[in-house]
Coordinates of C-alpha atoms and ligand atoms in Angstrom, one line a residue:
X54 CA 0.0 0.0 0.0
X55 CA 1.1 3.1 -0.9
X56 CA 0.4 6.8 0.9
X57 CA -1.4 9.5 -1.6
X58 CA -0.6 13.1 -1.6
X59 CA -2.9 16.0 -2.7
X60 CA 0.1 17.9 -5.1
X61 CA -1.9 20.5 -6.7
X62 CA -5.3 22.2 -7.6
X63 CA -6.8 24.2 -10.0
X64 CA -10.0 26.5 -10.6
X65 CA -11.3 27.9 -14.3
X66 CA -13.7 30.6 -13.4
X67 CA -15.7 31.6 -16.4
X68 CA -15.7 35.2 -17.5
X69 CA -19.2 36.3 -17.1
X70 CA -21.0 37.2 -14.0
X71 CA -24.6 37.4 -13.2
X72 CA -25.9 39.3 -10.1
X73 CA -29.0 38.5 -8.1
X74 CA -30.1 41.3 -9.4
X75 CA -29.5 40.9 -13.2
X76 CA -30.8 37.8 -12.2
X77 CA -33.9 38.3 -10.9
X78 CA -34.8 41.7 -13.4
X79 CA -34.3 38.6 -16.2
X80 CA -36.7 36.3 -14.1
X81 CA -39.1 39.2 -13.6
X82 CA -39.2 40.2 -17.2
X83 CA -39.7 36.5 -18.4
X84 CA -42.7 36.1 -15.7
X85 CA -44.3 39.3 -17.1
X86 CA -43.9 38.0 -21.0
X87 CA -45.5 34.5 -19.6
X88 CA -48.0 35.7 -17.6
X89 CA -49.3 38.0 -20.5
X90 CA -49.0 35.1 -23.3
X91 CA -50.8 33.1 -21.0
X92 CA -53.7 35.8 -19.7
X93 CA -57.3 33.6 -20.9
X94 CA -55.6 30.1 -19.5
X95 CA -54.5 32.0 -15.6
X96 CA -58.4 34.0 -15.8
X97 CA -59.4 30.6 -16.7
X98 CA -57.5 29.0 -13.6
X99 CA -55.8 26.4 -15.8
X100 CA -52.6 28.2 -15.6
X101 CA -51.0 29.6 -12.5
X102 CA -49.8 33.4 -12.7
X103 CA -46.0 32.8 -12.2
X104 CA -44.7 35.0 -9.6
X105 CA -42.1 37.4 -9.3
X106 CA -38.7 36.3 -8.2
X107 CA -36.5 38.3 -5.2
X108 CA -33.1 39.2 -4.9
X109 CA -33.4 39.8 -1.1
X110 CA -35.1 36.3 -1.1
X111 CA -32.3 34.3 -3.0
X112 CA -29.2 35.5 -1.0
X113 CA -31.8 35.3 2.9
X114 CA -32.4 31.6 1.6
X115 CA -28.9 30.9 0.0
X116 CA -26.3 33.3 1.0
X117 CA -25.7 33.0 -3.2
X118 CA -25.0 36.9 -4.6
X119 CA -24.4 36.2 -7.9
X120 CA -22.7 33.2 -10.4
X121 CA -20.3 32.6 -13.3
X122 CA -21.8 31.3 -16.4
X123 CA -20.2 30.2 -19.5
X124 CA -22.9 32.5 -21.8
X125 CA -24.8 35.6 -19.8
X126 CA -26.8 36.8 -22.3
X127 CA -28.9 33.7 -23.3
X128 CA -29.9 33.1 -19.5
X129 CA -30.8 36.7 -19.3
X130 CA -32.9 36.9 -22.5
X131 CA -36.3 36.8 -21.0
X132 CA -37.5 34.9 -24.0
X133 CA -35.0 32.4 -23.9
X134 CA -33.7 31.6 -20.2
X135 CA -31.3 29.1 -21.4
X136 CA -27.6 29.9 -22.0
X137 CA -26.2 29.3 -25.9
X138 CA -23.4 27.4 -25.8
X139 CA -22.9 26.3 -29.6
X140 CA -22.7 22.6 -30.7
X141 CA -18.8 22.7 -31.8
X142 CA -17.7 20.3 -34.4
X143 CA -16.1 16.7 -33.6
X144 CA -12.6 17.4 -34.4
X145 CA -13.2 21.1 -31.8
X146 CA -12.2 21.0 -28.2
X147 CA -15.7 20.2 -26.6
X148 CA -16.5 23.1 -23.9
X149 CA -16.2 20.5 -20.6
X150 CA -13.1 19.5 -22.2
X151 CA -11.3 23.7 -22.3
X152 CA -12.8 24.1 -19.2
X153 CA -11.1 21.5 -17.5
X154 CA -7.8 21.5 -19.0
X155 CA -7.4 25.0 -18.1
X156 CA -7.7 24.2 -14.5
X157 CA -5.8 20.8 -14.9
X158 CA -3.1 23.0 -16.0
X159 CA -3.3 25.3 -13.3
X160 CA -2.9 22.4 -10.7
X161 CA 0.0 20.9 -12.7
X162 CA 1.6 23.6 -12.1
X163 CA 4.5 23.2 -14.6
X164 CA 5.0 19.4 -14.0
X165 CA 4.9 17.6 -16.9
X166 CA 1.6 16.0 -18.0
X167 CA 3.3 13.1 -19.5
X168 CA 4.0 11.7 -15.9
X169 CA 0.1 11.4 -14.7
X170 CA -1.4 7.9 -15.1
X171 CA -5.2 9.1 -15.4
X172 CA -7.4 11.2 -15.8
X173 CA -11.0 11.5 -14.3
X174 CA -13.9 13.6 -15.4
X175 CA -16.0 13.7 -12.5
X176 CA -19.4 15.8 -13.1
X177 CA -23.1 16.2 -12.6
X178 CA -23.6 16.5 -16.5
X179 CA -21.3 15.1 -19.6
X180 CA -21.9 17.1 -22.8
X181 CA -22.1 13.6 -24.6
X182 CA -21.9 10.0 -23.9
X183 CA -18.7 8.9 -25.3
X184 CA -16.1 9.1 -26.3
X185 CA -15.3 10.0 -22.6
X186 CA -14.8 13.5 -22.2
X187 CA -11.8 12.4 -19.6
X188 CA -10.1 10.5 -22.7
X189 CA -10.8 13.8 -25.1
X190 CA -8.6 16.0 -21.6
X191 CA -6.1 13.1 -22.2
X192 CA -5.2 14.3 -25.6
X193 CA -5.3 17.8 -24.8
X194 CA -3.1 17.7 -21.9
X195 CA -0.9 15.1 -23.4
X196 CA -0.9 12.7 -20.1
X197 CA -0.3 9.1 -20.2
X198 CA -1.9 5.7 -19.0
X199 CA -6.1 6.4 -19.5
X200 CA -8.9 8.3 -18.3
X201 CA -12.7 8.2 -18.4
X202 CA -16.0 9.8 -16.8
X203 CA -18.0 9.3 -13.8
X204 CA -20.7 10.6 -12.0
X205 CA -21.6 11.4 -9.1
X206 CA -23.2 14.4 -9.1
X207 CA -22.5 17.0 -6.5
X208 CA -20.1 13.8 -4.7
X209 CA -18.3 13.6 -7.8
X210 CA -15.0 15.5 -6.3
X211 CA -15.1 13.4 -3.4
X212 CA -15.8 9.8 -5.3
X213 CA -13.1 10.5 -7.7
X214 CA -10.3 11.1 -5.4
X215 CA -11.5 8.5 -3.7
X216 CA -11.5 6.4 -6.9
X217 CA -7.8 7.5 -7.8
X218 CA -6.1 7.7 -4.7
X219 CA -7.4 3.7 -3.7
X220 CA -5.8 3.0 -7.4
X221 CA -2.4 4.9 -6.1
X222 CA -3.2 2.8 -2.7
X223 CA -2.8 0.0 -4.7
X224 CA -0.1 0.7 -7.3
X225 CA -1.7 0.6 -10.6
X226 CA -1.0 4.1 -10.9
X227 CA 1.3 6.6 -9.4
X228 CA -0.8 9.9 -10.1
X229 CA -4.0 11.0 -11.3
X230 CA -6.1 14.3 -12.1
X231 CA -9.2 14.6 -10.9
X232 CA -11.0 17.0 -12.4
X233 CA -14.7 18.6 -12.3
X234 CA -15.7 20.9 -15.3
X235 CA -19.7 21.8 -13.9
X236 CA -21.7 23.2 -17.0
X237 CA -24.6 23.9 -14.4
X238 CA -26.0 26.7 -16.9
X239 CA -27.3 24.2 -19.0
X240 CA -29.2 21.5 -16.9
X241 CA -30.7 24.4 -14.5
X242 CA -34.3 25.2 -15.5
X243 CA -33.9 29.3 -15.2
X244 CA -37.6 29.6 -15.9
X245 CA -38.5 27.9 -12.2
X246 CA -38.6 30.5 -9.6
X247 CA -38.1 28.3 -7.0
X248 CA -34.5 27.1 -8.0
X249 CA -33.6 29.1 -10.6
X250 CA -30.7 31.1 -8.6
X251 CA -28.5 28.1 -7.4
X252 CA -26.2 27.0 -10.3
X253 CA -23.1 28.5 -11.7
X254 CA -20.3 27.1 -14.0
X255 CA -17.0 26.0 -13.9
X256 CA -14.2 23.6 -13.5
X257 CA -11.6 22.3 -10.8
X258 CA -9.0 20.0 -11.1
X259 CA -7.2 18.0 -8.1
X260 CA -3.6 16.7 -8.8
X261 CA -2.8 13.2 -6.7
X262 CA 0.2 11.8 -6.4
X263 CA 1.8 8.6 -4.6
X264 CA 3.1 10.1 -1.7
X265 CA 7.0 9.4 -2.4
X266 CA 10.0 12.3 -2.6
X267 CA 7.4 14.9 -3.0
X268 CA 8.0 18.5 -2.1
X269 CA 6.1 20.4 0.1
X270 CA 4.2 21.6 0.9
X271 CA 1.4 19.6 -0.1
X272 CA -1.6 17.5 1.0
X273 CA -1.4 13.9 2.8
X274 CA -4.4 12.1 1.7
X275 CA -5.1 10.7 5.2
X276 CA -8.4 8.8 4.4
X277 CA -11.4 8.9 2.2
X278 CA -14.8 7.8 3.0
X279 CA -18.0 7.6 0.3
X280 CA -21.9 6.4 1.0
X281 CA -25.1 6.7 -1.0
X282 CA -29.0 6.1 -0.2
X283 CA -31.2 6.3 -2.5
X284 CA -33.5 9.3 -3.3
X285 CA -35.2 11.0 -6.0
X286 CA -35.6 14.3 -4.2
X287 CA -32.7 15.8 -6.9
X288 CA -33.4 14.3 -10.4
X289 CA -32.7 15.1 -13.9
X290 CA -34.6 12.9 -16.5
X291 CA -32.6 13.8 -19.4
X292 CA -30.8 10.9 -21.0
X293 CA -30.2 9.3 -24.1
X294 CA -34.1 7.3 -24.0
X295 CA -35.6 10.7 -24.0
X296 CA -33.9 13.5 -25.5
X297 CA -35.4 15.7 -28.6
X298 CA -35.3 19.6 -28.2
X299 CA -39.4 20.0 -28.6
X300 CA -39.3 17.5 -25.1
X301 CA -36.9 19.5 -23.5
X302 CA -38.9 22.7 -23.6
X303 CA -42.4 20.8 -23.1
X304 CA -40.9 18.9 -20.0
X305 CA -39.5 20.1 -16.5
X306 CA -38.1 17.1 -14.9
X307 CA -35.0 17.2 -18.1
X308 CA -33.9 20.1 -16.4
X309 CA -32.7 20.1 -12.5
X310 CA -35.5 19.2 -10.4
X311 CA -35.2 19.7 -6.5
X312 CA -37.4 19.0 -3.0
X313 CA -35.3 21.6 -1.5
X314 CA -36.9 21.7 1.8
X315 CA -36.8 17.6 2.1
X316 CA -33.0 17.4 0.5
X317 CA -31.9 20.3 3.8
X318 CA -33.7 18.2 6.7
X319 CA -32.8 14.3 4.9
X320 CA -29.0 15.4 4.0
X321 CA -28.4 17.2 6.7
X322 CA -28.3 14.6 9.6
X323 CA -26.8 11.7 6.9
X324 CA -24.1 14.5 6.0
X325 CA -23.1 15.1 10.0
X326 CA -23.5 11.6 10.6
X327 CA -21.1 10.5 8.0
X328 CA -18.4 13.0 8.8
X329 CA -18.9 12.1 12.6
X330 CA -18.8 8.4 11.7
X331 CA -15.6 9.2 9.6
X332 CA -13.7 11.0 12.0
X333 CA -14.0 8.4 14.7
X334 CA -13.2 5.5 12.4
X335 CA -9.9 8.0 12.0
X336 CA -9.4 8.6 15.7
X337 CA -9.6 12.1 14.3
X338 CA -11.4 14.6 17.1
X339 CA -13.2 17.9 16.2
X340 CA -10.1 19.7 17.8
X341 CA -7.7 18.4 15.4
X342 CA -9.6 19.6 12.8
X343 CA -8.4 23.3 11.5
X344 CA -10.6 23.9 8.1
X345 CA -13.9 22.5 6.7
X346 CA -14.1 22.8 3.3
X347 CA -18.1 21.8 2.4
X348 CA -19.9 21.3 -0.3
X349 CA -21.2 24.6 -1.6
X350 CA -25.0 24.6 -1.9
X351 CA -26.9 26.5 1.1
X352 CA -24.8 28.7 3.9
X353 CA -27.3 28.1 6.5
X354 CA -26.5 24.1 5.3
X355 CA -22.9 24.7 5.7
X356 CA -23.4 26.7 8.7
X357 CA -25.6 23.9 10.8
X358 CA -23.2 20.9 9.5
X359 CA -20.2 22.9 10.6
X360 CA -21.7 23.2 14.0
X361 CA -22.4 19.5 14.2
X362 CA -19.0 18.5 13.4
X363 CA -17.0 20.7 15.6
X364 CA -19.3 21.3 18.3
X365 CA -19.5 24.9 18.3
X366 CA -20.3 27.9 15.8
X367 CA -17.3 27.4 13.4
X368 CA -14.8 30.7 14.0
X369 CA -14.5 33.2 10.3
X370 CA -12.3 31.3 8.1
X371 CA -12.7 28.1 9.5
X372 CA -15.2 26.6 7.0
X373 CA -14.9 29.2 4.3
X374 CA -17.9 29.6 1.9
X375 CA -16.9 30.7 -1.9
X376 CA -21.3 30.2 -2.7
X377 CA -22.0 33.8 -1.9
X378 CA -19.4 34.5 -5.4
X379 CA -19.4 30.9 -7.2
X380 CA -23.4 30.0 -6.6
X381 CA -23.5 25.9 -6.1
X382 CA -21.2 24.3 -8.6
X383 CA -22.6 21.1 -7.8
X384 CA -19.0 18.6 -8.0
X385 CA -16.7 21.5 -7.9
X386 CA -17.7 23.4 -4.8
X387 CA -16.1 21.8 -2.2
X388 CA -12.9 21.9 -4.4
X389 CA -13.4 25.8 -4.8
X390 CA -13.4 26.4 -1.3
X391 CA -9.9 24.1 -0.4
X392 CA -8.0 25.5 -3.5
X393 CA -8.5 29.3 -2.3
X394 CA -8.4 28.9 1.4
X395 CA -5.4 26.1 2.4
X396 CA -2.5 28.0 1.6
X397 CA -1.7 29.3 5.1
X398 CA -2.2 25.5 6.6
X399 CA 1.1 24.5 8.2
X400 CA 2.8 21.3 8.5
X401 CA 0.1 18.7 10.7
X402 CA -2.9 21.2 10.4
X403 CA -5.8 18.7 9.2
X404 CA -9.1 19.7 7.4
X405 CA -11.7 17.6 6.0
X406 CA -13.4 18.3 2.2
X407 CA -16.7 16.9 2.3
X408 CA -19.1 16.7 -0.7
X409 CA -23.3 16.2 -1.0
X410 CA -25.7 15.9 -3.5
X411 CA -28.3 13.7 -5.8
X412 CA -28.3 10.1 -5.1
X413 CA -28.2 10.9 -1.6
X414 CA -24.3 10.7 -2.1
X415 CA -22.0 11.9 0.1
X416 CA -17.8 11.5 0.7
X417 CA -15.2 13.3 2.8
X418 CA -11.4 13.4 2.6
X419 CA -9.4 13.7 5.2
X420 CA -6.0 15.2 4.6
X421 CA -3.1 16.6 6.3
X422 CA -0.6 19.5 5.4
X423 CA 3.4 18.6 4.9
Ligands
COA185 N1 -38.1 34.7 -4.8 C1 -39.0 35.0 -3.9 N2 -39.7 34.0 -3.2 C2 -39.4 32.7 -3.4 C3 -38.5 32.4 -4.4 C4 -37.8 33.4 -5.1 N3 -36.9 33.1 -6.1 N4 -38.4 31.0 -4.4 C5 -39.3 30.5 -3.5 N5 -39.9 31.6 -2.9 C6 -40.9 31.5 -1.9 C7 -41.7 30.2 -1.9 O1 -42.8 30.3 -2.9 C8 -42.2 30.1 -0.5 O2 -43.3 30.9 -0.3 P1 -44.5 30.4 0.6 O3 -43.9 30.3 2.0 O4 -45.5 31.5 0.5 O5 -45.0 29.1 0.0 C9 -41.0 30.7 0.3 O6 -40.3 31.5 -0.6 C10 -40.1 29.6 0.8 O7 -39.7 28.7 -0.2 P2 -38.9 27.4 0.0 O8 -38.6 26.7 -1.3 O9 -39.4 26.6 1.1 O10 -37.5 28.1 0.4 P3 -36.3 27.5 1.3 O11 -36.2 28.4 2.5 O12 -36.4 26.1 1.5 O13 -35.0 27.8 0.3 C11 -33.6 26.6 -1.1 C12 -34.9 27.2 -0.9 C13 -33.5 25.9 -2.5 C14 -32.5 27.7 -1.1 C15 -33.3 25.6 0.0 O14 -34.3 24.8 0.2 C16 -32.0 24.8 -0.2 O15 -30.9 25.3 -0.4 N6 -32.1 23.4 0.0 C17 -31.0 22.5 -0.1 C18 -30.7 22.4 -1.6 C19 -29.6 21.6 -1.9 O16 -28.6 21.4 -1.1 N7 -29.6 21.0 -3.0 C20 -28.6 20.2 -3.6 C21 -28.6 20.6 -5.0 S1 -27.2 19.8 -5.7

């Protein structure tokens, strides 16, 4: 058995921004054009009026302010809501693809691609079926050995390091990266009041390595930990049995659907009670913990599961949110949040990365600074 290392990490953030504000003037303008299209059926009562959004609502329930996106203007034409991110030909560098290899890069950091064994595309949504995006990053970066997709969904961080660093464990590889491009833009249903403020886009990447004459500092992979229970309270029925354009429009559940209220009180307590359970298999105490880095979907989420875990209100800086800025990035939140706020670790300070989402799925990582 060999020991894994966390060498590097990487963030692509997308150029555009969109405020709660754009946001919800957008929202408000496309409510007005459907509610006025639609006048006979809501006096009729066979159509509800569709309500206004609120800005003050979205960042009170979220602590979201505003969102990268990889195309602002389609998600802020009111009669359009969905961004336009061009089909590019088949010998073009698919979007997911750019995305990630521009972080990947970042979190090689000048080492040379040739010496990583894999590559993993871990993500809520691949732009196509195969061939893998993972193996199309491959190409681009010019690493060695293979790569392919998984999913997930917002775990997929977690499940992938988990994936890579048991194959370093073992031998059959000696590094991997990990890496999470999150085209959220495009599978969130900007129409729906009710969630269309959570998503943003971009990508991370995660560089592991076996643990062996590395320089620090760096990341000691200390132990990973992954569970799923089954729910359908996050679901996307897009797939390749049901998939024309004239469906997509007709049909909510192929964009993001969400119980919000049920996924909060179910994933909270199996969230605590996986770290908990984690940490103990670990002999790791709350104390020894110095930063959480969470899974970026709701503050007041983040908030309550940081309490559980360490027992108190966690002190500023401590479990640093990067939602108010990024939005939730499903995979690649979690990964956000421990690429821009580890740095000043030193040698022995541990932190956890834990990841949540659709499946239930959820996996932590527990690692240590060199
Ligand atoms: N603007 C104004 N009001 C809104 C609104 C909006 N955009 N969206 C909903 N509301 C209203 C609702 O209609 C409701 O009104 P009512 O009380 O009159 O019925 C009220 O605000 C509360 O809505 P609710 O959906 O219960 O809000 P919430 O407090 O649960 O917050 C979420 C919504 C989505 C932010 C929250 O449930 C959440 O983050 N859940 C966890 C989600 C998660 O982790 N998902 C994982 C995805 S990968």
């Amino acid at each position: 058995m060999h020991n894994v290392a966390i060498t590097g990490t990487g963030v692509f953030t997308p150029a555009q921004t969109i405020t709660n504000d754009e946001l919800v003037a957008a929202f408000n303008a496309h409510a007005d054009l459907f509610n006025a299209q639609n006048t006979d059926a809501i006096t009729a009562g066979t159509i509800d009026e569709k309500p206004h959004s609120s800005s003050e609502f979205i960042a009170a329930a979220s602590g979201i302010e505003q969102r990268y996106v990889m195309d602002k203007a389609g998600v802020l034409d009111p009669a359009r809501m969905y961004p336009r991110l061009a089909e590019r030909a088949d010998d073009a560098p698919s979007i997911m693809a750019e995305m990630a290899v521009d972080a990947a890069r970042t979190a090689l950091n000048g080492k040379n691609p040739a010496s990583v064994d894999l590559v993993l595309c871990a993500a809520s949504n691949h732009e196509r079926a195969y061939p893998a995006i993972a193996v199309e990053i491959q190409q681009l970066l010019g690493t060695s050995g293979f790569a392919f997709d998984m999913n997930v969904a917002c775990s997929s961080a977690t499940f992938g390091i988990q994936t890579a660093a048991d194959m370093i464990r073992a031998g059959s590889i000696k590094s991997a990266l990990v890496v999470c491009p999150e085209i959220c833009s495009a599978h969130l249903e900007w129409r729906d009041r009710d969630c269309h403020f959570i998503f943003g886009d971009v990508a991370t990447a995660v560089l592991l390595e076996r643990d062996e004459n590395l320089q620090a500092p760096y990341f000691k992979v200390k132990s990973t930990r992954c569970a799923t229970q089954f729910s359908n309270n996050i679901r996307n029925n897009n797939g390749f049995l049901r998939r024309t354009h004239d469906q997509m429009n007709d049909r909510r559940d192929m964009q993001f659907m969400q119980n919000g209220r049920k996924v909060f009180k179910e994933v909270l307590p199996l969230v605590s009670k996986h770290i908990a359970d984690h940490m103990e298999a670990e002999g790791v105490q709350a104390a020894d913990l110095k930063r959480l880095w969470l899974h970026q979907a709701n503050k007041t989420m983040n908030d309550h599961i940081g309490k559980r875990v360490l027992g108190r209100d966690p002190e500023p800086g401590e479990q640093p949110n990067i939602l108010q800025d990024y939005a939730n990035t499903s995979s690649a939140g979690s990964i956000i949040a421990f690429s821009k706020h580890s740095d000043d670790l030193i040698a022995g300070d541990m932190g956890l990365i834990c990841s949540f989402g659709a499946g239930y799925s959820v996996g932590s990582v527990i690692v240590e600074r060199a």
